[in-house]
């Protein structure tokens, strides 16, 4: 596995591979790799001849008072994990590579409206940071396909929209959420949880499953279901940020199911740690 830090190095490797007729897949991450990330790498290796992974903790997507400083940085362990996967190239850019004129002065990529709902309402500007850095990374790597986790459903949705709106060429592939045995979605932020919080955390997924069962049983009052979800989380010792049942294809809210696929999205706090999860509900 090659490690590169500059855009020029990435360009020259990818150009070499593409001119040999090879397909290139890209997996952007913030590192502290777990099985969820590794599943993206494995799916990438199925879709393409060459897999490029980036590890970059993007300062632009963290708000004031968020966990940018404490975000786990485990590069050597990550590198070791990736050497056991079919990854050709690890891209570990510095802030100077990604934001050569400083992050405040950088050109930004904004997907309006959809960046301000759900996670965007409690994390203002977060998704501007995400779409901006992913646009930069896609322009550097120029992959044939980019793989993203469904765990970050809104992020996946926004990146699909950005790629479509800006006529970017990569195919965007969503990979189902990888979970711990007790259902908790794997996340680098799970390491912030103490033992008691970790024991409570699977209630988030249980709550989503319970709401899905109610929907599948024919319950039609979306607002009442969302309220039940908040109560469930509170009773389980979590502090709900939001629970929202929306159309999976558009993230549009709805009052009653209309036969389209739905997605139940939730964010909740355990202490200072904010966990997110979602579950799709087939009609
Ligand atoms: P992150 O390092 O948290 O920015 O995540 C990098 C990529 O991995 C994103 O596309 C995430 O959606 C994806 N990802 C994170 N956790 C999981 C998981 N548990 N299952 C599947 N994909 C995940």
PDB file of C-alpha atoms and ligand atoms in Angstrom, residues 27-37 39-40 54 56 61 71 147-153 155-156 159 175-180 184-189, ligand 1:
ATOM      1  CA  UNK A  27     -13.417   5.651   0.363  1.00  0.00           C
ATOM      2  CA  UNK A  28     -13.154   8.970   2.250  1.00  0.00           C
ATOM      3  CA  UNK A  29     -12.824   8.645   6.052  1.00  0.00           C
ATOM      4  CA  UNK A  30     -11.702  10.527   9.133  1.00  0.00           C
ATOM      5  CA  UNK A  31      -9.701   7.529  10.331  1.00  0.00           C
ATOM      6  CA  UNK A  32      -9.903   5.585  13.605  1.00  0.00           C
ATOM      7  CA  UNK A  33     -11.000   2.798  11.317  1.00  0.00           C
ATOM      8  CA  UNK A  34     -13.495   0.157  12.435  1.00  0.00           C
ATOM      9  CA  UNK A  35     -15.334  -2.669  10.690  1.00  0.00           C
ATOM     10  CA  UNK A  36     -17.770  -0.187   9.109  1.00  0.00           C
ATOM     11  CA  UNK A  37     -14.912   1.555   7.297  1.00  0.00           C
ATOM     12  CA  UNK A  39     -16.617  -2.954   4.889  1.00  0.00           C
ATOM     13  CA  UNK A  40     -16.556   0.118   2.623  1.00  0.00           C
ATOM     14  CA  UNK A  54      -8.336   8.959   2.552  1.00  0.00           C
ATOM     15  CA  UNK A  56      -8.434  13.349   7.039  1.00  0.00           C
ATOM     16  CA  UNK A  61     -17.053  20.210   9.469  1.00  0.00           C
ATOM     17  CA  UNK A  71     -11.408  13.183  17.716  1.00  0.00           C
ATOM     18  CA  UNK A 147     -18.365   4.512  -1.399  1.00  0.00           C
ATOM     19  CA  UNK A 148     -20.115   6.026   1.610  1.00  0.00           C
ATOM     20  CA  UNK A 149     -21.896   4.544   4.613  1.00  0.00           C
ATOM     21  CA  UNK A 150     -25.667   4.565   4.959  1.00  0.00           C
ATOM     22  CA  UNK A 151     -25.029   5.130   8.660  1.00  0.00           C
ATOM     23  CA  UNK A 152     -24.646   8.813   7.779  1.00  0.00           C
ATOM     24  CA  UNK A 153     -27.828   8.819   5.746  1.00  0.00           C
ATOM     25  CA  UNK A 155     -24.524  12.914   4.436  1.00  0.00           C
ATOM     26  CA  UNK A 156     -24.907  10.216   1.775  1.00  0.00           C
ATOM     27  CA  UNK A 159     -23.213  13.974  -1.457  1.00  0.00           C
ATOM     28  CA  UNK A 175     -23.043   0.689   1.970  1.00  0.00           C
ATOM     29  CA  UNK A 176     -25.378  -0.685   4.683  1.00  0.00           C
ATOM     30  CA  UNK A 177     -24.541   0.135   8.296  1.00  0.00           C
ATOM     31  CA  UNK A 178     -22.222  -2.270  10.102  1.00  0.00           C
ATOM     32  CA  UNK A 179     -23.315  -2.859  13.693  1.00  0.00           C
ATOM     33  CA  UNK A 180     -21.957  -4.279  16.922  1.00  0.00           C
ATOM     34  CA  UNK A 184     -25.180  -0.286  18.061  1.00  0.00           C
ATOM     35  CA  UNK A 185     -23.985   1.239  14.791  1.00  0.00           C
ATOM     36  CA  UNK A 186     -20.195   1.230  14.691  1.00  0.00           C
ATOM     37  CA  UNK A 187     -18.756   4.723  15.012  1.00  0.00           C
ATOM     38  CA  UNK A 188     -15.442   6.250  15.963  1.00  0.00           C
ATOM     39  CA  UNK A 189     -17.379   8.280  18.540  1.00  0.00           C
TER      40      UNK A 189
HETATM   41  P1  LIG B   1     -16.122   8.762   9.153  1.00  0.00           P
HETATM   42  O1  LIG B   1     -14.712   8.302   9.303  1.00  0.00           O
HETATM   43  O2  LIG B   1     -16.929   8.631  10.398  1.00  0.00           O
HETATM   44  O3  LIG B   1     -16.208  10.120   8.509  1.00  0.00           O
HETATM   45  O4  LIG B   1     -16.800   7.755   8.143  1.00  0.00           O
HETATM   46  C1  LIG B   1     -16.232   7.498   6.880  1.00  0.00           C
HETATM   47  C2  LIG B   1     -17.215   6.713   6.064  1.00  0.00           C
HETATM   48  O5  LIG B   1     -17.517   5.487   6.736  1.00  0.00           O
HETATM   49  C3  LIG B   1     -18.555   7.439   5.866  1.00  0.00           C
HETATM   50  O6  LIG B   1     -19.016   7.206   4.539  1.00  0.00           O
HETATM   51  C4  LIG B   1     -19.432   6.768   6.891  1.00  0.00           C
HETATM   52  O7  LIG B   1     -20.812   6.811   6.561  1.00  0.00           O
HETATM   53  C5  LIG B   1     -18.908   5.355   6.855  1.00  0.00           C
HETATM   54  N1  LIG B   1     -19.255   4.639   8.085  1.00  0.00           N
HETATM   55  C6  LIG B   1     -19.036   5.057   9.349  1.00  0.00           C
HETATM   56  N2  LIG B   1     -19.539   4.170  10.231  1.00  0.00           N
HETATM   57  C7  LIG B   1     -20.086   3.177   9.498  1.00  0.00           C
HETATM   58  C8  LIG B   1     -20.777   1.957   9.824  1.00  0.00           C
HETATM   59  N3  LIG B   1     -21.013   1.592  11.083  1.00  0.00           N
HETATM   60  N4  LIG B   1     -21.205   1.187   8.809  1.00  0.00           N
HETATM   61  C9  LIG B   1     -20.991   1.555   7.519  1.00  0.00           C
HETATM   62  N5  LIG B   1     -20.343   2.674   7.145  1.00  0.00           N
HETATM   63  C10 LIG B   1     -19.905   3.475   8.121  1.00  0.00           C
END
